[in-house]
Tab-separated table of N, CA and C in Angstrom:
chain	number	residue	atom	x	y	z
A	167	MET	N	8.609	15.441	16.128
A	167	MET	CA	8.990	15.076	14.852
A	167	MET	C	7.844	15.333	13.857
A	168	HIS	N	8.269	15.878	12.666
A	168	HIS	CA	7.323	16.152	11.615
A	168	HIS	C	7.534	15.235	10.490
A	169	ILE	N	6.496	14.608	9.994
A	169	ILE	CA	6.508	13.629	8.905
A	169	ILE	C	5.674	13.960	7.739
A	170	LEU	N	6.248	14.145	6.508
A	170	LEU	CA	5.445	14.439	5.344
A	170	LEU	C	4.888	13.018	4.828
A	171	ILE	N	3.554	13.014	4.702
A	171	ILE	CA	2.935	11.842	4.322
A	171	ILE	C	2.365	12.008	2.856
A	172	ILE	N	2.781	11.177	1.929
A	172	ILE	CA	2.201	11.267	0.557
A	172	ILE	C	1.289	10.057	0.306
A	173	LYS	N	0.068	10.416	0.075
A	173	LYS	CA	-0.964	9.292	-0.122
A	173	LYS	C	-1.488	9.359	-1.630
A	174	ASN	N	-2.037	8.255	-1.960
A	174	ASN	CA	-2.869	8.222	-3.187
A	174	ASN	C	-4.162	8.943	-3.037
A	175	VAL	N	-4.696	9.397	-4.016
A	175	VAL	CA	-6.105	10.090	-4.002
A	175	VAL	C	-6.987	9.117	-4.740
A	176	ASN	N	-7.968	8.693	-4.154
A	176	ASN	CA	-9.020	7.779	-4.906
A	176	ASN	C	-9.862	8.498	-5.840
A	177	ASN	N	-10.551	7.726	-6.678
A	177	ASN	CA	-11.303	8.364	-7.740
A	177	ASN	C	-12.467	9.227	-7.121
A	178	ASP	N	-12.825	8.955	-5.917
A	178	ASP	CA	-13.998	9.783	-5.272
A	178	ASP	C	-13.352	10.952	-4.522
A	179	GLY	N	-12.029	11.195	-4.606
A	179	GLY	CA	-11.397	12.332	-4.019
A	179	GLY	C	-10.907	12.100	-2.617
A	180	SER	N	-11.253	10.919	-2.017
A	180	SER	CA	-10.786	10.648	-0.683
A	180	SER	C	-9.196	10.177	-0.750
A	181	THR	N	-8.582	10.311	0.354
A	181	THR	CA	-7.141	9.706	0.391
A	181	THR	C	-7.131	8.276	0.574
A	182	GLY	N	-6.202	7.658	-0.019
A	182	GLY	CA	-6.070	6.278	-0.018
A	182	GLY	C	-4.763	5.741	0.692
A	183	SER	N	-4.107	4.810	0.061
A	183	SER	CA	-2.981	4.279	0.744
A	183	SER	C	-1.698	5.186	0.762
A	184	ILE	N	-0.841	4.991	1.698
A	184	ILE	CA	0.402	5.803	1.850
A	184	ILE	C	1.450	5.437	0.780
A	185	LEU	N	1.933	6.243	0.057
A	185	LEU	CA	2.920	5.990	-0.983
A	185	LEU	C	4.314	6.187	-0.421
A	186	ASP	N	4.523	7.252	0.349
A	186	ASP	CA	5.796	7.493	0.934
A	186	ASP	C	5.613	8.343	2.103
A	187	ALA	N	6.648	8.300	2.982
A	187	ALA	CA	6.716	9.155	4.144
A	187	ALA	C	8.140	9.603	4.330
A	188	ARG	N	8.213	10.881	4.757
A	188	ARG	CA	9.559	11.535	4.899
A	188	ARG	C	9.716	12.343	6.108
A	189	ILE	N	10.788	12.257	6.818
A	189	ILE	CA	11.006	13.162	8.000
A	189	ILE	C	11.441	14.431	7.529
A	190	ILE	N	10.739	15.571	8.115
A	190	ILE	CA	11.042	16.931	7.674
A	190	ILE	C	11.956	17.506	8.755
A	191	PRO	N	13.037	18.111	8.442
A	191	PRO	CA	13.917	18.799	9.384
A	191	PRO	C	13.057	19.992	10.022
A	192	ALA	N	13.203	20.100	11.314
A	192	ALA	CA	12.420	21.050	12.094
A	192	ALA	C	12.480	22.557	11.522
A	193	ASP	N	13.642	22.843	10.947
A	193	ASP	CA	13.770	24.280	10.429
A	193	ASP	C	13.082	24.383	9.024
A	194	GLN	N	12.565	23.337	8.388
A	194	GLN	CA	11.870	23.419	7.108
A	194	GLN	C	10.483	23.076	7.065
A	195	VAL	N	9.867	22.949	8.282
A	195	VAL	CA	8.445	22.650	8.283
A	195	VAL	C	7.511	23.567	7.569
A	196	GLU	N	7.785	24.840	7.813
A	196	GLU	CA	6.941	25.813	7.094
A	196	GLU	C	7.046	25.754	5.655
A	197	LYS	N	8.196	25.516	5.161
A	197	LYS	CA	8.541	25.554	3.731
A	197	LYS	C	7.748	24.204	3.040
A	198	TYR	N	7.875	23.100	3.750
A	198	TYR	CA	7.250	21.881	3.293
A	198	TYR	C	5.616	22.003	3.427
A	199	ALA	N	5.222	22.683	4.518
A	199	ALA	CA	3.706	22.817	4.577
A	199	ALA	C	3.223	23.659	3.529
A	200	GLN	N	3.899	24.765	3.116
A	200	GLN	CA	3.583	25.596	2.013
A	200	GLN	C	3.471	24.764	0.621
A	201	ARG	N	4.501	23.986	0.461
A	201	ARG	CA	4.620	23.260	-0.736
A	201	ARG	C	3.456	22.156	-0.833
A	202	ALA	N	3.120	21.557	0.405
A	202	ALA	CA	2.127	20.515	0.371
A	202	ALA	C	0.795	21.226	0.098
A	203	ALA	N	0.579	22.436	0.601
A	203	ALA	CA	-0.677	23.170	0.396
A	203	ALA	C	-0.870	23.535	-1.043
A	204	ASP	N	0.263	24.000	-1.718
A	204	ASP	CA	0.246	24.342	-3.050
A	204	ASP	C	-0.038	23.121	-3.996
A	205	PHE	N	0.611	21.984	-3.651
A	205	PHE	CA	0.346	20.763	-4.515
A	205	PHE	C	-1.129	20.294	-4.208
A	206	ASN	N	-1.684	20.319	-3.005
A	206	ASN	CA	-3.013	19.876	-2.745
A	206	ASN	C	-4.106	20.768	-3.527
A	207	ARG	N	-3.772	22.020	-3.724
A	207	ARG	CA	-4.718	22.972	-4.366
A	207	ARG	C	-4.843	22.613	-5.906
A	208	ARG	N	-3.865	21.977	-6.486
A	208	ARG	CA	-3.954	21.697	-7.948
A	208	ARG	C	-4.984	20.646	-8.182
A	209	LYS	N	-5.597	20.934	-9.359
A	209	LYS	CA	-6.734	19.877	-9.767
A	209	LYS	C	-6.135	18.768	-10.456
A	210	GLY	N	-6.876	17.693	-10.230
A	210	GLY	CA	-6.490	16.304	-10.862
A	210	GLY	C	-5.302	15.679	-10.401
A	211	LEU	N	-4.705	15.978	-9.259
A	211	LEU	CA	-3.588	15.401	-8.743
A	211	LEU	C	-3.927	13.969	-8.175
A	212	ALA	N	-3.038	12.976	-8.417
A	212	ALA	CA	-3.328	11.635	-7.971
A	212	ALA	C	-2.723	11.447	-6.611
A	213	ARG	N	-2.136	12.525	-5.994
A	213	ARG	CA	-1.490	12.500	-4.727
A	213	ARG	C	-2.079	13.464	-3.781
A	214	ASN	N	-1.952	13.168	-2.442
A	214	ASN	CA	-2.313	14.154	-1.445
A	214	ASN	C	-1.096	14.244	-0.448
A	215	TYR	N	-0.762	15.409	-0.089
A	215	TYR	CA	0.417	15.685	0.802
A	215	TYR	C	-0.117	16.216	2.074
A	216	SER	N	0.404	15.685	3.151
A	216	SER	CA	0.049	16.167	4.474
A	216	SER	C	1.306	16.069	5.414
A	217	ILE	N	1.224	16.956	6.445
A	217	ILE	CA	2.381	16.837	7.459
A	217	ILE	C	1.759	16.468	8.770
A	218	GLU	N	2.306	15.465	9.367
A	218	GLU	CA	1.834	15.045	10.690
A	218	GLU	C	2.920	15.243	11.734
A	219	GLU	N	2.534	15.649	12.900
A	219	GLU	CA	3.458	15.881	14.043
A	219	GLU	C	3.290	14.778	14.957
A	220	HIS	N	4.351	14.003	15.358
A	220	HIS	CA	4.453	12.922	16.315
A	220	HIS	C	5.469	13.123	17.270
A	221	SER	N	5.226	12.755	18.459
A	221	SER	CA	6.236	12.784	19.557
A	221	SER	C	7.460	11.922	19.224
A	222	ASP	N	8.625	12.286	19.616
A	222	ASP	CA	9.860	11.577	19.240
A	222	ASP	C	9.803	10.053	19.708
A	223	ASP	N	9.013	9.790	20.723
A	223	ASP	CA	9.064	8.493	21.409
A	223	ASP	C	7.885	7.665	20.882
A	224	SER	N	7.187	8.164	19.905
A	224	SER	CA	5.940	7.314	19.470
A	224	SER	C	6.239	6.269	18.460
A	225	LEU	N	5.374	5.378	18.289
A	225	LEU	CA	5.610	4.268	17.294
A	225	LEU	C	5.729	4.740	15.933
A	226	ALA	N	4.945	5.785	15.605
A	226	ALA	CA	5.078	6.415	14.308
A	226	ALA	C	6.443	6.988	14.051
A	227	ALA	N	6.910	7.660	14.993
A	227	ALA	CA	8.327	8.188	14.954
A	227	ALA	C	9.348	7.041	14.714
A	228	PHE	N	9.194	6.009	15.581
A	228	PHE	CA	10.187	4.914	15.455
A	228	PHE	C	10.088	4.297	14.063
A	229	LEU	N	8.914	4.146	13.560
A	229	LEU	CA	8.790	3.421	12.202
A	229	LEU	C	9.369	4.436	11.145
A	230	ALA	N	9.117	5.595	11.346
A	230	ALA	CA	9.655	6.734	10.310
A	230	ALA	C	11.205	6.682	10.375
A	231	LEU	N	11.728	6.637	11.537
A	231	LEU	CA	13.160	6.658	11.662
A	231	LEU	C	13.744	5.350	11.123
A	232	ASP	N	13.069	4.280	11.454
A	232	ASP	CA	13.588	2.928	10.863
A	232	ASP	C	13.602	2.863	9.346
A	233	ARG	N	12.867	3.701	8.723
A	233	ARG	CA	12.811	3.540	7.191
A	233	ARG	C	14.152	4.291	6.788
A	234	GLN	N	14.815	5.157	7.609
A	234	GLN	CA	15.964	5.789	7.123
A	234	GLN	C	17.226	5.354	7.793
A	235	TYR	N	17.194	4.703	8.941
A	235	TYR	CA	18.330	4.197	9.683
A	235	TYR	C	18.283	2.662	9.886
A	236	ASP	N	19.298	2.208	10.537
A	236	ASP	CA	19.375	0.720	10.757
A	236	ASP	C	18.479	0.357	12.033
A	237	MET	N	18.480	-0.879	12.301
A	237	MET	CA	17.661	-1.427	13.336
A	237	MET	C	18.360	-1.555	14.697
A	238	ASP	N	19.521	-0.842	14.967
A	238	ASP	CA	20.242	-0.918	16.149
A	238	ASP	C	19.308	-0.668	17.466
A	239	ALA	N	18.619	0.395	17.389
A	239	ALA	CA	17.747	0.710	18.509
A	239	ALA	C	16.628	-0.281	18.817
A	240	TYR	N	16.142	-0.877	17.771
A	240	TYR	CA	15.127	-1.876	17.858
A	240	TYR	C	15.743	-3.128	18.604
A	241	MET	N	16.917	-3.525	17.968
A	241	MET	CA	17.554	-4.722	18.476
A	241	MET	C	17.974	-4.618	19.914
A	242	GLU	N	18.509	-3.489	20.340
A	242	GLU	CA	18.904	-3.249	21.748
A	242	GLU	C	17.662	-3.314	22.556
A	243	THR	N	16.558	-2.830	22.223
A	243	THR	CA	15.300	-2.864	23.051
A	243	THR	C	14.834	-4.310	23.183
A	244	ALA	N	14.831	-4.985	21.999
A	244	ALA	CA	14.432	-6.388	21.894
A	244	ALA	C	15.265	-7.250	22.816
A	245	ASP	N	16.654	-7.040	22.799
A	245	ASP	CA	17.544	-7.752	23.547
A	245	ASP	C	17.286	-7.609	25.081
A	246	ASP	N	17.066	-6.223	25.445
A	246	ASP	CA	16.784	-6.002	26.862
A	246	ASP	C	15.481	-6.584	27.332
A	247	ILE	N	14.473	-6.664	26.470
A	247	ILE	CA	13.198	-7.316	26.919
A	247	ILE	C	13.406	-8.801	27.036
A	248	TYR	N	14.009	-9.453	26.095
A	248	TYR	CA	14.476	-10.770	26.107
A	248	TYR	C	15.127	-11.168	27.405
A	249	LYS	N	16.111	-10.281	27.754
A	249	LYS	CA	16.873	-10.536	29.055
A	249	LYS	C	16.052	-10.485	30.233
A	250	GLN	N	15.060	-9.556	30.270
A	250	GLN	CA	14.195	-9.322	31.323
A	250	GLN	C	13.169	-10.566	31.464
A	251	ILE	N	12.847	-11.081	30.390
A	251	ILE	CA	11.951	-12.290	30.408
A	251	ILE	C	12.694	-13.530	30.852
A	252	LYS	N	13.958	-13.682	30.501
A	252	LYS	CA	14.669	-14.719	31.003
A	252	LYS	C	14.861	-14.653	32.508
A	253	GLU	N	15.224	-13.446	32.977
A	253	GLU	CA	15.385	-13.214	34.430
A	253	GLU	C	14.091	-13.542	35.237
A	254	LEU	N	12.922	-13.043	34.643
A	254	LEU	CA	11.635	-13.323	35.278
A	254	LEU	C	11.286	-14.823	35.266
A	255	SER	N	11.718	-15.474	34.196
A	255	SER	CA	11.377	-16.933	34.078
A	255	SER	C	12.237	-17.678	35.149
A	256	ALA	N	13.377	-17.288	35.396
A	256	ALA	CA	14.267	-17.878	36.400
A	256	ALA	C	13.713	-17.587	37.688
A	257	LYS	N	13.169	-16.469	37.974
A	257	LYS	CA	12.589	-16.120	39.349
A	257	LYS	C	11.402	-16.941	39.547
A	258	MET	N	10.618	-17.084	38.491
A	258	MET	CA	9.337	-17.978	38.629
A	258	MET	C	9.689	-19.450	38.874
A	259	ASP	N	10.761	-19.991	38.201
A	259	ASP	CA	11.211	-21.377	38.529
A	259	ASP	C	11.646	-21.492	40.001
A	260	LYS	N	12.353	-20.415	40.478
A	260	LYS	CA	12.696	-20.409	41.858
A	260	LYS	C	11.498	-20.312	42.784
A	261	LEU	N	10.601	-19.528	42.527
A	261	LEU	CA	9.291	-19.448	43.275
A	261	LEU	C	8.588	-20.754	43.326
A	262	ASN	N	8.574	-21.403	42.148
A	262	ASN	CA	7.878	-22.697	42.136
A	262	ASN	C	8.587	-23.712	42.940
A	263	ALA	N	9.898	-23.664	42.915
A	263	ALA	CA	10.602	-24.667	43.783
A	263	ALA	C	10.300	-24.368	45.240
A	264	PHE	N	10.336	-23.069	45.647
A	264	PHE	CA	9.962	-22.851	47.067
A	264	PHE	C	8.553	-23.306	47.412
A	265	TYR	N	7.559	-23.109	46.454
A	265	TYR	CA	6.207	-23.449	46.710
A	265	TYR	C	6.223	-24.950	46.886
A	266	ASN	N	6.852	-25.731	45.972
A	266	ASN	CA	6.828	-27.241	46.008
A	266	ASN	C	7.475	-27.723	47.324
A	267	ALA	N	8.569	-27.101	47.786
A	267	ALA	CA	9.197	-27.481	49.027
A	267	ALA	C	8.261	-27.222	50.155
A	268	ALA	N	7.552	-25.944	50.221
A	268	ALA	CA	6.734	-25.720	51.315
A	268	ALA	C	5.460	-26.625	51.236
A	269	ALA	N	4.915	-27.012	50.121
A	269	ALA	CA	3.791	-27.812	50.021
A	269	ALA	C	4.152	-29.278	50.572
A	270	ALA	N	5.429	-29.705	50.184
A	270	ALA	CA	5.862	-31.015	50.610
A	270	ALA	C	6.008	-31.052	52.047
A	271	ALA	N	6.599	-30.015	52.654
A	271	ALA	CA	6.895	-29.941	54.193
A	271	ALA	C	5.548	-29.904	54.905
A	272	THR	N	4.577	-29.260	54.361
A	272	THR	CA	3.241	-29.125	55.234
A	272	THR	C	2.164	-30.134	54.810
A	273	ALA	N	2.604	-31.105	53.902
A	273	ALA	CA	1.595	-32.074	53.430
A	273	ALA	C	1.178	-33.042	54.564
A	274	ASP	N	-0.095	-33.384	54.589
A	274	ASP	CA	-0.677	-34.229	55.547
A	274	ASP	C	-0.259	-35.584	55.283
A	275	PRO	N	0.515	-36.280	56.103
A	275	PRO	CA	0.932	-37.721	55.789
A	275	PRO	C	-0.214	-38.522	55.601
A	276	SER	N	-1.353	-38.445	56.239
A	276	SER	CA	-2.448	-39.236	55.981
A	276	SER	C	-3.074	-39.117	54.642
A	277	ALA	N	-2.740	-38.046	53.952
A	277	ALA	CA	-3.245	-37.903	52.583
A	277	ALA	C	-2.675	-38.927	51.552
A	278	ASP	N	-1.517	-39.447	51.830
A	278	ASP	CA	-0.797	-40.349	51.023
A	278	ASP	C	-1.593	-41.699	51.075
A	279	GLU	N	-2.108	-42.009	52.199
A	279	GLU	CA	-2.832	-43.253	52.528
A	279	GLU	C	-4.206	-43.118	51.792
A	280	GLU	N	-4.840	-42.037	51.701
A	280	GLU	CA	-6.169	-41.857	51.217
A	280	GLU	C	-6.036	-41.580	49.691
A	281	GLY	N	-4.892	-41.349	49.162
A	281	GLY	CA	-4.665	-40.903	47.834
A	281	GLY	C	-4.492	-39.347	47.696
A	282	ASP	N	-3.316	-38.944	47.196
A	282	ASP	CA	-3.041	-37.622	47.086
A	282	ASP	C	-3.707	-37.061	45.780
A	283	HIS	N	-4.416	-36.042	45.809
A	283	HIS	CA	-5.176	-35.461	44.614
A	283	HIS	C	-4.485	-34.206	44.162
A	284	ASN	N	-3.279	-33.909	44.740
A	284	ASN	CA	-2.682	-32.600	44.302
A	284	ASN	C	-1.739	-32.761	43.101
A	285	GLU	N	-1.666	-33.889	42.551
A	285	GLU	CA	-0.704	-34.028	41.438
A	285	GLU	C	-1.246	-33.375	40.052
């Protein structure tokens, strides 16, 4: 994925904050790259244009797509993670119950007389 990044240019000539970002269609990357180079060569511009390439499964790509589309993919992933956490929590509760049962079954009865310190 190619993203056109438009940034402020600071008084000292360095690039500053991002003003806008746009996804560039694959067949138009060269055209946008030429335009960006032409704009950046002009004197006194308050903006800098650059094109960044990111893999389609990167966080930058996700955020760029999110700027243009809805949050369905995000919500599906969040729901899946929440479901996995609930399943893991249930398994941990079951494991804890097994541990408590095993601990009770193997407890030394004389420990109760002396005071059980496992609470």
